[in-house]
mmCIF file of C-alpha atoms and ligand atoms in Angstrom:
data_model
loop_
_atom_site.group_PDB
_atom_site.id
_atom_site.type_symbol
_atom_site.label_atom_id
_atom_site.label_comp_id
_atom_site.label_asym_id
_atom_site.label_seq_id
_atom_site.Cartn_x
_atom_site.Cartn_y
_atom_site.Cartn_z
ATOM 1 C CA UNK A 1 6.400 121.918 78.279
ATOM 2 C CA UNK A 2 3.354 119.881 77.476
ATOM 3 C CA UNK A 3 0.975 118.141 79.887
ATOM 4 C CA UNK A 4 0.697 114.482 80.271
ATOM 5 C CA UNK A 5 -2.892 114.077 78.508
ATOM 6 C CA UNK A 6 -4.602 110.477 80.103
ATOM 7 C CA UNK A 7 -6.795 109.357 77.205
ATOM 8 C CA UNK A 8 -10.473 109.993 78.411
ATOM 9 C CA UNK A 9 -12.011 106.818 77.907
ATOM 10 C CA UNK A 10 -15.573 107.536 75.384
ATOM 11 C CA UNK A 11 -18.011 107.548 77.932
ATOM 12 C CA UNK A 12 -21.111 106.090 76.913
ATOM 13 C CA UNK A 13 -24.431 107.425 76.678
ATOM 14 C CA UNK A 14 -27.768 107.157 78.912
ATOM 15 C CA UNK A 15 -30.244 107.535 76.515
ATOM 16 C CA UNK A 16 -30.001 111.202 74.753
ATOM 17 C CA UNK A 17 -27.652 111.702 77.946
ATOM 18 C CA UNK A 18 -24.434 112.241 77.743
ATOM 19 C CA UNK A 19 -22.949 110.583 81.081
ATOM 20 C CA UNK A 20 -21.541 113.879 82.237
ATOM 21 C CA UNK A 21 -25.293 114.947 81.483
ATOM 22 C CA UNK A 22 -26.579 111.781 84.060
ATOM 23 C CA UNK A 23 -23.837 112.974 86.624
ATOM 24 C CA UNK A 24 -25.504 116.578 86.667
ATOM 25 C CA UNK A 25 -28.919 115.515 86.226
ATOM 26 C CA UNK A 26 -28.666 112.612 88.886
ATOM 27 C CA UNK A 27 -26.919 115.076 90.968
ATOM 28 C CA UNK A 28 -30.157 117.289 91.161
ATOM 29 C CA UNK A 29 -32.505 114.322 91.882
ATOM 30 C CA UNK A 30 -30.886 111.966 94.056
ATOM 31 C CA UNK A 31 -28.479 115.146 95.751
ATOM 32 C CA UNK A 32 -25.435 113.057 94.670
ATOM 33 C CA UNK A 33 -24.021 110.771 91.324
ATOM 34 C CA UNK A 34 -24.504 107.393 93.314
ATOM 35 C CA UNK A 35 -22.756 104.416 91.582
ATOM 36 C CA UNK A 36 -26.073 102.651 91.812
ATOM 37 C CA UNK A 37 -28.354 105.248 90.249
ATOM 38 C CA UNK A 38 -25.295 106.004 87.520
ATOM 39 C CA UNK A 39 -25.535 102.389 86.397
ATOM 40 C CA UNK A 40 -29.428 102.339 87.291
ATOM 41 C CA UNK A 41 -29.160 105.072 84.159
ATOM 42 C CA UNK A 42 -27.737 102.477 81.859
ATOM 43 C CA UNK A 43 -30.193 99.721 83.091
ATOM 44 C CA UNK A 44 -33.567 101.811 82.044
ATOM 45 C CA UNK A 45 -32.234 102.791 78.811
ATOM 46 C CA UNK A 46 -31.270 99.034 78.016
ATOM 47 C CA UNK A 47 -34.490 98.066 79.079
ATOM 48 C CA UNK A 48 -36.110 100.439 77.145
ATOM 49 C CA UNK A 49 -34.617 99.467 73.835
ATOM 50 C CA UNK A 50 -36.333 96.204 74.332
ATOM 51 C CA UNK A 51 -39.426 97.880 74.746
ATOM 52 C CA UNK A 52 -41.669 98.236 71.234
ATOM 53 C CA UNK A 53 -41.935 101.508 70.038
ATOM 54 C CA UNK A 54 -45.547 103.441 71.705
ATOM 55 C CA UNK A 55 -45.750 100.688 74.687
ATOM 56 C CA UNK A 56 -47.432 101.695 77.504
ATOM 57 C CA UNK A 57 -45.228 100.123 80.044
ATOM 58 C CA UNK A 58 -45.014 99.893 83.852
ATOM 59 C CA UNK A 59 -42.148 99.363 86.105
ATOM 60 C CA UNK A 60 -40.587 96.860 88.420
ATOM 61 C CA UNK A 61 -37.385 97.471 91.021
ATOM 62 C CA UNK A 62 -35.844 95.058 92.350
ATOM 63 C CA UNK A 63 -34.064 96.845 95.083
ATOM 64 C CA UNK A 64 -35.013 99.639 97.368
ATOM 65 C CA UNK A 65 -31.554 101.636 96.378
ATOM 66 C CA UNK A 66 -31.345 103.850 93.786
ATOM 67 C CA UNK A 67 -32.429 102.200 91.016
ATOM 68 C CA UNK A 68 -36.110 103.017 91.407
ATOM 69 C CA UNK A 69 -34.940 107.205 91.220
ATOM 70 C CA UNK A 70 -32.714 106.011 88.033
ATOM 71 C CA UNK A 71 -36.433 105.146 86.599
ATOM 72 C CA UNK A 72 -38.066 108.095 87.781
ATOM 73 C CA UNK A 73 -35.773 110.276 85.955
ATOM 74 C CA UNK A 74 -36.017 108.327 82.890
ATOM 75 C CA UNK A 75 -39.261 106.994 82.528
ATOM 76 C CA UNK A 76 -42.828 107.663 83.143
ATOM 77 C CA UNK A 77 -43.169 105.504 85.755
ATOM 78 C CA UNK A 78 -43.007 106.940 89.091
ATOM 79 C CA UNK A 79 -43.862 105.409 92.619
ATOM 80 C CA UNK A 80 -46.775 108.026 93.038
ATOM 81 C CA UNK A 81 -48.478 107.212 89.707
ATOM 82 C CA UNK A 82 -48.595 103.691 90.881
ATOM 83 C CA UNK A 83 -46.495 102.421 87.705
ATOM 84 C CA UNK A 84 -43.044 101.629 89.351
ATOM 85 C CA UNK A 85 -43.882 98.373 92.297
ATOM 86 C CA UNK A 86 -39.907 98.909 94.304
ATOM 87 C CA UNK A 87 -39.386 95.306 95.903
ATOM 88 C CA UNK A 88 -37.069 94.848 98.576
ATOM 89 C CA UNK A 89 -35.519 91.393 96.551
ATOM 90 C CA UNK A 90 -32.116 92.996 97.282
ATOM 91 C CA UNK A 91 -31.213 92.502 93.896
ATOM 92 C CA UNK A 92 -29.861 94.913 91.452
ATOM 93 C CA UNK A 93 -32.336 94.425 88.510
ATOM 94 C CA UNK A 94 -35.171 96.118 87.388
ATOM 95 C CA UNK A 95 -37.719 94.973 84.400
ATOM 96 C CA UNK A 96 -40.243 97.307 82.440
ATOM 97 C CA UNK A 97 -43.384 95.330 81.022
ATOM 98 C CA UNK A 98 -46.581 96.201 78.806
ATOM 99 C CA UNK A 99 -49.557 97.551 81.227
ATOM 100 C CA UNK A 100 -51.953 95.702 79.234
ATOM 101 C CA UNK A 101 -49.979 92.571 78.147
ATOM 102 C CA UNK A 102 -47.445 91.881 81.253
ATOM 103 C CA UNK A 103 -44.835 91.529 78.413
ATOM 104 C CA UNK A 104 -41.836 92.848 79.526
ATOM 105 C CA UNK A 105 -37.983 92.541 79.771
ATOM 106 C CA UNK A 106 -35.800 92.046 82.819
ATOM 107 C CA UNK A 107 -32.216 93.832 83.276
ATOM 108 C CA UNK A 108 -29.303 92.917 85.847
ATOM 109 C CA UNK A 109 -25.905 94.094 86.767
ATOM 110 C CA UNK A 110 -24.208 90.787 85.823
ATOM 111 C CA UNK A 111 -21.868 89.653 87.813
ATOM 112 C CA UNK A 112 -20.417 87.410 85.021
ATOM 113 C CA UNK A 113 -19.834 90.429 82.506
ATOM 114 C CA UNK A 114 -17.890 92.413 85.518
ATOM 115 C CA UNK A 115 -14.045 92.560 84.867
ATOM 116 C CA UNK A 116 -12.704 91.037 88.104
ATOM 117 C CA UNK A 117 -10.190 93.923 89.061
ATOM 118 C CA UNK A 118 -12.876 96.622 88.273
ATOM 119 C CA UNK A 119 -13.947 99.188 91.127
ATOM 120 C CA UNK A 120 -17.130 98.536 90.036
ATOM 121 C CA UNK A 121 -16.954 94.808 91.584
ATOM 122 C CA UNK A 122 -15.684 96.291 94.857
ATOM 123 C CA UNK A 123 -18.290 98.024 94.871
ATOM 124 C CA UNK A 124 -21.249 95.796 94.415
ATOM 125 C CA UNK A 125 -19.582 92.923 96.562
ATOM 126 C CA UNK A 126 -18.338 95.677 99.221
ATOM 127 C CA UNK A 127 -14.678 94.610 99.074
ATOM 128 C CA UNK A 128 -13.905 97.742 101.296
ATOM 129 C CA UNK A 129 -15.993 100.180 103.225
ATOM 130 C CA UNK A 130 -17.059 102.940 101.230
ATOM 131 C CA UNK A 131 -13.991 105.698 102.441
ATOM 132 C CA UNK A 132 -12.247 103.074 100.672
ATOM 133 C CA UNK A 133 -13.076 102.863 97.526
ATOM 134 C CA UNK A 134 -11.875 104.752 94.475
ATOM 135 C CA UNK A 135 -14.698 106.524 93.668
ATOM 136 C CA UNK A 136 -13.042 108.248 90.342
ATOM 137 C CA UNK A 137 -12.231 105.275 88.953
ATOM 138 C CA UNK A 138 -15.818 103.507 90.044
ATOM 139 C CA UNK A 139 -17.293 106.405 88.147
ATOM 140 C CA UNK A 140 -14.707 106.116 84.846
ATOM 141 C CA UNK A 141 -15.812 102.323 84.693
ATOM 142 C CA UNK A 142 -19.240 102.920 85.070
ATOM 143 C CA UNK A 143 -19.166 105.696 82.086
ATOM 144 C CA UNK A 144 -16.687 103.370 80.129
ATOM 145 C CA UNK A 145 -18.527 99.995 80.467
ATOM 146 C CA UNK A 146 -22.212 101.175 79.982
ATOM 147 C CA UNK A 147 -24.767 98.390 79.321
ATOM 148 C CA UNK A 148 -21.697 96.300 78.534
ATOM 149 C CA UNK A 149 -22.129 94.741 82.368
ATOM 150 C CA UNK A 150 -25.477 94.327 82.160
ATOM 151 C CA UNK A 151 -28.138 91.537 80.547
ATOM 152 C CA UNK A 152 -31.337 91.209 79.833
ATOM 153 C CA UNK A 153 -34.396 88.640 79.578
ATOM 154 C CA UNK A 154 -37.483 88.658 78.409
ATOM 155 C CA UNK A 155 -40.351 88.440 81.394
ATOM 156 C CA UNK A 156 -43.863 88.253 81.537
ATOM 157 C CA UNK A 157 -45.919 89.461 84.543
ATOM 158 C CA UNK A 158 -49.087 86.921 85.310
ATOM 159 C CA UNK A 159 -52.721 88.382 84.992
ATOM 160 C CA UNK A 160 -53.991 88.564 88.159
ATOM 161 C CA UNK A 161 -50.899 91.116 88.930
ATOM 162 C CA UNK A 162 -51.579 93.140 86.645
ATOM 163 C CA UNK A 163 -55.145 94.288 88.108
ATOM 164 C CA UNK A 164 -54.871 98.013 88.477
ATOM 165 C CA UNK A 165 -54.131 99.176 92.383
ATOM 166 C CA UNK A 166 -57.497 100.724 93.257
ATOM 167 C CA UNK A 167 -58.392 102.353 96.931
ATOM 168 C CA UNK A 168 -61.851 100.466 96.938
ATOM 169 C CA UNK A 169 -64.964 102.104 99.291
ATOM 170 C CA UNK A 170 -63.153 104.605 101.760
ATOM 171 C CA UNK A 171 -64.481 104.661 104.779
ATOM 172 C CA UNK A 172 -63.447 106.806 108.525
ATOM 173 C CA UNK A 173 -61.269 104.997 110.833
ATOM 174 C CA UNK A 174 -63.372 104.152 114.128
ATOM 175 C CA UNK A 175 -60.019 105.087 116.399
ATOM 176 C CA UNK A 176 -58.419 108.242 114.849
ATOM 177 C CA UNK A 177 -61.554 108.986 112.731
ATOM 178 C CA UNK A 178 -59.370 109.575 109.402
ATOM 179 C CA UNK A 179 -61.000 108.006 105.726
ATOM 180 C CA UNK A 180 -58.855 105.254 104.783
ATOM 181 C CA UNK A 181 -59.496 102.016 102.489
ATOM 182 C CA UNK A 182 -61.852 99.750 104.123
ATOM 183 C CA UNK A 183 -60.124 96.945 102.699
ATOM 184 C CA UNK A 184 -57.461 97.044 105.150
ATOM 185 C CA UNK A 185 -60.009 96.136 108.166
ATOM 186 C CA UNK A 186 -62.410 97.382 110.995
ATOM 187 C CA UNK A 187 -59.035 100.143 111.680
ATOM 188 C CA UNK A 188 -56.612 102.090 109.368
ATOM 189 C CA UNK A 189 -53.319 100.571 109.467
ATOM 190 C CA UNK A 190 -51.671 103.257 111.922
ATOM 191 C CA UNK A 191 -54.306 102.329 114.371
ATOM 192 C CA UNK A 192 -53.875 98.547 113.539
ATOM 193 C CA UNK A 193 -50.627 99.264 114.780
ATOM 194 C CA UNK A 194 -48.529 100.038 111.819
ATOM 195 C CA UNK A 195 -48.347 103.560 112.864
ATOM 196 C CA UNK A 196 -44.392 104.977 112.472
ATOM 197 C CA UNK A 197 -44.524 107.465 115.622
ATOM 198 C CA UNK A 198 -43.137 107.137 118.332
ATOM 199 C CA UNK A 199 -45.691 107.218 121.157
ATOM 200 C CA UNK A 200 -48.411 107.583 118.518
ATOM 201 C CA UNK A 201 -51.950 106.372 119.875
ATOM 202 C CA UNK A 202 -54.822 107.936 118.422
ATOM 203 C CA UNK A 203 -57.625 105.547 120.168
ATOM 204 C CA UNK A 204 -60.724 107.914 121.152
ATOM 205 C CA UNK A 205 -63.751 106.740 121.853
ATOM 206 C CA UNK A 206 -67.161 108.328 120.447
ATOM 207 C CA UNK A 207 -67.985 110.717 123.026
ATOM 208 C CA UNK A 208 -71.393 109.178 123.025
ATOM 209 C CA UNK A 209 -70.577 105.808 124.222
ATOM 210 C CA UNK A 210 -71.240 105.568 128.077
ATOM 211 C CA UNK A 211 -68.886 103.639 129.682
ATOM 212 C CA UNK A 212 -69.148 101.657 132.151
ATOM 213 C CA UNK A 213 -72.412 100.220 132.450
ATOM 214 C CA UNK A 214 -75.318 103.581 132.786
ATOM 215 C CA UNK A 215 -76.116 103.707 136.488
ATOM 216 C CA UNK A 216 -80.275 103.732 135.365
ATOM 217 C CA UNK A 217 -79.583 99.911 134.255
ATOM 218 C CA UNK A 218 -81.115 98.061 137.193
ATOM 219 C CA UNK A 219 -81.337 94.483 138.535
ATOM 220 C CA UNK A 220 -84.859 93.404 139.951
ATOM 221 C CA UNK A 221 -86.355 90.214 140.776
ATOM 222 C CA UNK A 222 -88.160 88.817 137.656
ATOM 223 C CA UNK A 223 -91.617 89.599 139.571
ATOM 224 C CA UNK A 224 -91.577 92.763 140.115
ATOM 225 C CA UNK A 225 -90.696 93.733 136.374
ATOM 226 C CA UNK A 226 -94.060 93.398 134.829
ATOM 227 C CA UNK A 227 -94.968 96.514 132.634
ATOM 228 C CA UNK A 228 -91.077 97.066 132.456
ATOM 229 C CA UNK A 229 -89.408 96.712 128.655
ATOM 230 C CA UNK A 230 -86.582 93.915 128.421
ATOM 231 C CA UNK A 231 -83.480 95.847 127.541
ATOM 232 C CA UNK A 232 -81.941 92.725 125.901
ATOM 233 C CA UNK A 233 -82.614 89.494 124.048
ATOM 234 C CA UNK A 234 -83.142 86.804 126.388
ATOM 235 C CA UNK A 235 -82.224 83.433 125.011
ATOM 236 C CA UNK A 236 -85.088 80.320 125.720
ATOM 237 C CA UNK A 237 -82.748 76.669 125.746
ATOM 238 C CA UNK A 238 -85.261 73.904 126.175
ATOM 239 C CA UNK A 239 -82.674 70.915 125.840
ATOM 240 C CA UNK A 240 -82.760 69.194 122.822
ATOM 241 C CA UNK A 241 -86.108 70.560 121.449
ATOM 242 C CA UNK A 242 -85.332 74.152 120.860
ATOM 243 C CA UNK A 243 -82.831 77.511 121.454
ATOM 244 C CA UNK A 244 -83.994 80.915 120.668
ATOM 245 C CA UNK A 245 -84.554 84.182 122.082
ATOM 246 C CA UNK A 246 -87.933 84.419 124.278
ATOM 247 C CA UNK A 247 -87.422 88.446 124.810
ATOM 248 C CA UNK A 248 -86.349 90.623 122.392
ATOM 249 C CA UNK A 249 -84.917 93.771 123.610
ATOM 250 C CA UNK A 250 -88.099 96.313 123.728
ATOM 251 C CA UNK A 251 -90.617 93.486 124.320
ATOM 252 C CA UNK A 252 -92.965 94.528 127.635
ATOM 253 C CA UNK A 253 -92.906 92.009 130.322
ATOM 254 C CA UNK A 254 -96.697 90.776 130.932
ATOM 255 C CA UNK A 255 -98.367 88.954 133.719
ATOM 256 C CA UNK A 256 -97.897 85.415 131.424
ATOM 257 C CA UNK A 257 -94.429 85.695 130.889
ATOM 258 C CA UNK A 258 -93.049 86.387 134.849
ATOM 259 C CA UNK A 259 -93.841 82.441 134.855
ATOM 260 C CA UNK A 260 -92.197 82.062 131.971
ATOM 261 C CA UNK A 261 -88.773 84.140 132.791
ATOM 262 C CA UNK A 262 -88.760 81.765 136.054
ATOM 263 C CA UNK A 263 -89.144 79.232 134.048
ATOM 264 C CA UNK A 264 -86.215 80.535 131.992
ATOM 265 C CA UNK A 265 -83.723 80.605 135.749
ATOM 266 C CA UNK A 266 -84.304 84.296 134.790
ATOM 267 C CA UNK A 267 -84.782 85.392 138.817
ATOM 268 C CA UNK A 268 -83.293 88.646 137.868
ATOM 269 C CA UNK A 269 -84.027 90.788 135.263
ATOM 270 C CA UNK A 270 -81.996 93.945 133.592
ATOM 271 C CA UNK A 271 -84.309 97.460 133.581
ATOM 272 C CA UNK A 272 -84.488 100.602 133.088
ATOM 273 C CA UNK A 273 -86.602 103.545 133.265
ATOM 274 C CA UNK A 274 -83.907 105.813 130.912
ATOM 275 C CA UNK A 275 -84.581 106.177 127.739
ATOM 276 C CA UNK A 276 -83.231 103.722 125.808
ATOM 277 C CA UNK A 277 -81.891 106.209 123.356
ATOM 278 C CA UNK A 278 -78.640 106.649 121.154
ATOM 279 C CA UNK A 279 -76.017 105.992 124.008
ATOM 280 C CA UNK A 280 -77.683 102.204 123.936
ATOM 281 C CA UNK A 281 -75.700 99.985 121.665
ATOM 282 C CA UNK A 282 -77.796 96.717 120.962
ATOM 283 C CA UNK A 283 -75.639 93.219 121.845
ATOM 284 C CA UNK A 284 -76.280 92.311 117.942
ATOM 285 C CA UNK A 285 -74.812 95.577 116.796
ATOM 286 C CA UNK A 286 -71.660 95.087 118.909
ATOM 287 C CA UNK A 287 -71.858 91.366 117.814
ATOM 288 C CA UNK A 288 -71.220 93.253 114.196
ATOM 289 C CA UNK A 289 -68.866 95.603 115.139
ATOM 290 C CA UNK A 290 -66.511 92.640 116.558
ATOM 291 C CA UNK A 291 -67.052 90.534 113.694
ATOM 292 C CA UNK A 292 -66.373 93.491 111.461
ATOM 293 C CA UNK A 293 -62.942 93.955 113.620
ATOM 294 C CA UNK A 294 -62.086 89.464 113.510
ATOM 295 C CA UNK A 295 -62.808 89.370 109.928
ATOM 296 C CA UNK A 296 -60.055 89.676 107.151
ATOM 297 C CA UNK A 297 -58.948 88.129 104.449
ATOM 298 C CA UNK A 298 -60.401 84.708 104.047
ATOM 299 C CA UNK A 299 -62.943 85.328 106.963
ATOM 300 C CA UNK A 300 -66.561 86.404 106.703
ATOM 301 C CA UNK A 301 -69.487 86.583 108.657
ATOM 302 C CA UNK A 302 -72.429 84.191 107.979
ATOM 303 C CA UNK A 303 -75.749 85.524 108.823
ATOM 304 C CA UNK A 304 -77.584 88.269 110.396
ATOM 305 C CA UNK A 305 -76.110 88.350 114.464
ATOM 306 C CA UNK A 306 -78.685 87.411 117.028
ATOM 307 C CA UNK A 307 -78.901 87.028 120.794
ATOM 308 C CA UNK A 308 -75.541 88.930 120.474
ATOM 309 C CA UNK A 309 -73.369 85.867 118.695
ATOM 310 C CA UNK A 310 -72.474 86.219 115.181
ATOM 311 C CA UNK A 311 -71.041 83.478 112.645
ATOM 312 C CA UNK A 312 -67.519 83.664 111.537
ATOM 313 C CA UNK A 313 -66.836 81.108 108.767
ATOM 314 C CA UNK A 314 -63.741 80.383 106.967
ATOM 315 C CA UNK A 315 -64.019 81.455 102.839
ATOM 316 C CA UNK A 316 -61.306 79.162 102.489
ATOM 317 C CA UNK A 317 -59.754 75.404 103.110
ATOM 318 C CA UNK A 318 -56.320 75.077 105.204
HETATM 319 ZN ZN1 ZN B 401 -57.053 105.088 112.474
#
């Protein structure tokens, strides 16, 4: 008695892959043969015939599913080496391009090319939950149709986007006091907020910095301070003629200048007989330190901070 024998549809190849090769080899990578990274397969090979021969090439996916292991496995390009960019476009297309050129070629599961009674179609479109779906026959079409569902265009990636990613200065975040790229602020993102933990605050303060106010900083009347130092700038407004500090932090109050603090409505002065050592931060260096924290991307400070104010100007119209 003979056997039945289905015809076993030629699978095609991924590559120098056989598809029963992929299966196994997708398998190992991904932990199991997803549809998505089985057709993913078929996708970087297509694309790759379109690139020349010795390209140095770079990678783009267009979804956050599969696809990007499908060019991990198959290509150079990995997420770590900074030559795959995964965007969450929800679509399922991917595109390989020259590194040096932005050349490239873009391939899609095409919608148009899909048989309309294929698995495959109730699969992309989720006709049925997944416990649904025949996932034999999703895998026979896959290995049967190949590249035949797919197409391809030719795309070119601008310039500017092609500027290599590059850390910039590192510097050590002022909260959690880990090195991190100074271009992304006065904090590291996790202390910016970004952080993924649950419950995850790392905000310490320098144990040097005295908070509140030191008890040594005293209040006196303005004439009794002579001799004293001025622990702060002390701004001068005559209206309309001029505006500008009169004391700068450090400067000794003399016998001419009690007048002159009166003069100012200063009746009360700020001293100290501490030592006005490293747990004193000067107003214009916390001026900085805010700025540093308010400025971003299209906003820089103008000018050396004095009397504790600092400029913030915008780099940019709108
Ligand atoms: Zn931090």
């Amino acid at each position: 008695m003979s056997q039945a024998c289905d015809l076993q549809p030629a699978f095609k190849n991924i590559g120098d892959h056989t598809f029963e090769e992929f299966i196994e080899m997708a398998t190992l990578f991904h932990n199991y043969p997803a549809p998505g990274l089985l057709i993913g397969g078929y996708m970087v090979e297509e694309a790759r015939k379109h690139m020349p021969e010795g390209t140095l090439y770079e990678a783009i996916s267009e979804t956050t599913w599969c696809l990007p292991d499908a060019i991990q496995m198959l290509t150079p390009c990995t997420i770590g080496n900074g030559w795959m960019n995964v965007l969450n476009l929800g679509r399922y297309a991917m595109s390989l391009y020259d590194k040096h050129t932005g050349e490239g070629v873009r391939v899609w599961l095409d919608i148009h090319k899909i048989p309309k009674d294929s698995e495959i179609l109730v699969w992309l479109m989720k006709e049925k939950p997944k416990q649904e779906q025949d996932s034999e026959k999703l895998r026979r079409e896959i290995g049967g149709y190949g590249a035949d569902i797919l197409s391809t265009t030719p795309i070119t990636i601008p310039k500017p986007k092609l500027i290599k990613r590059s850390k910039g200065k590192v510097t050590p975040c002022s909260s959690c006091g880990e090195p991190y790229p100074s271009a992304h602020g006065a904090l590291c993102r996790a202390c910016q907020g970004e952080s993924p933990y649950a419950g995850h605050t790392t905000l310490s303060m320098p144990s040097n910095i005295v908070f509140p106010v030191p008890e040594e900083l005293k209040t006196v009347p303005a004439n009794t301070a002579l001799g004293k130092n001025a622990v702060h700038d002390m701004t001068s407004i005559l209206p309309g003629t001029s505006k500008g500090a009169a004391f700068k932090r450090g400067d000794t109050f003399g016998a001419g200048d009690l007048c002159r603090l009166q003069q100012m409505g200063k009746n009360n002065v700020y001293v100290t007989d501490a030592e006005v050592g490293n747990d004193w931060v000067h107003e214009d260096d916390c001026a900085n330190a805010f700025a540093t924290a308010m400025c971003g991307t299209g906003v820089s400070t103008k000018g050396e901070p004095h009397e504790g104010k600092v400029t913030l100007i915008a780099e940019l119209d709108g």
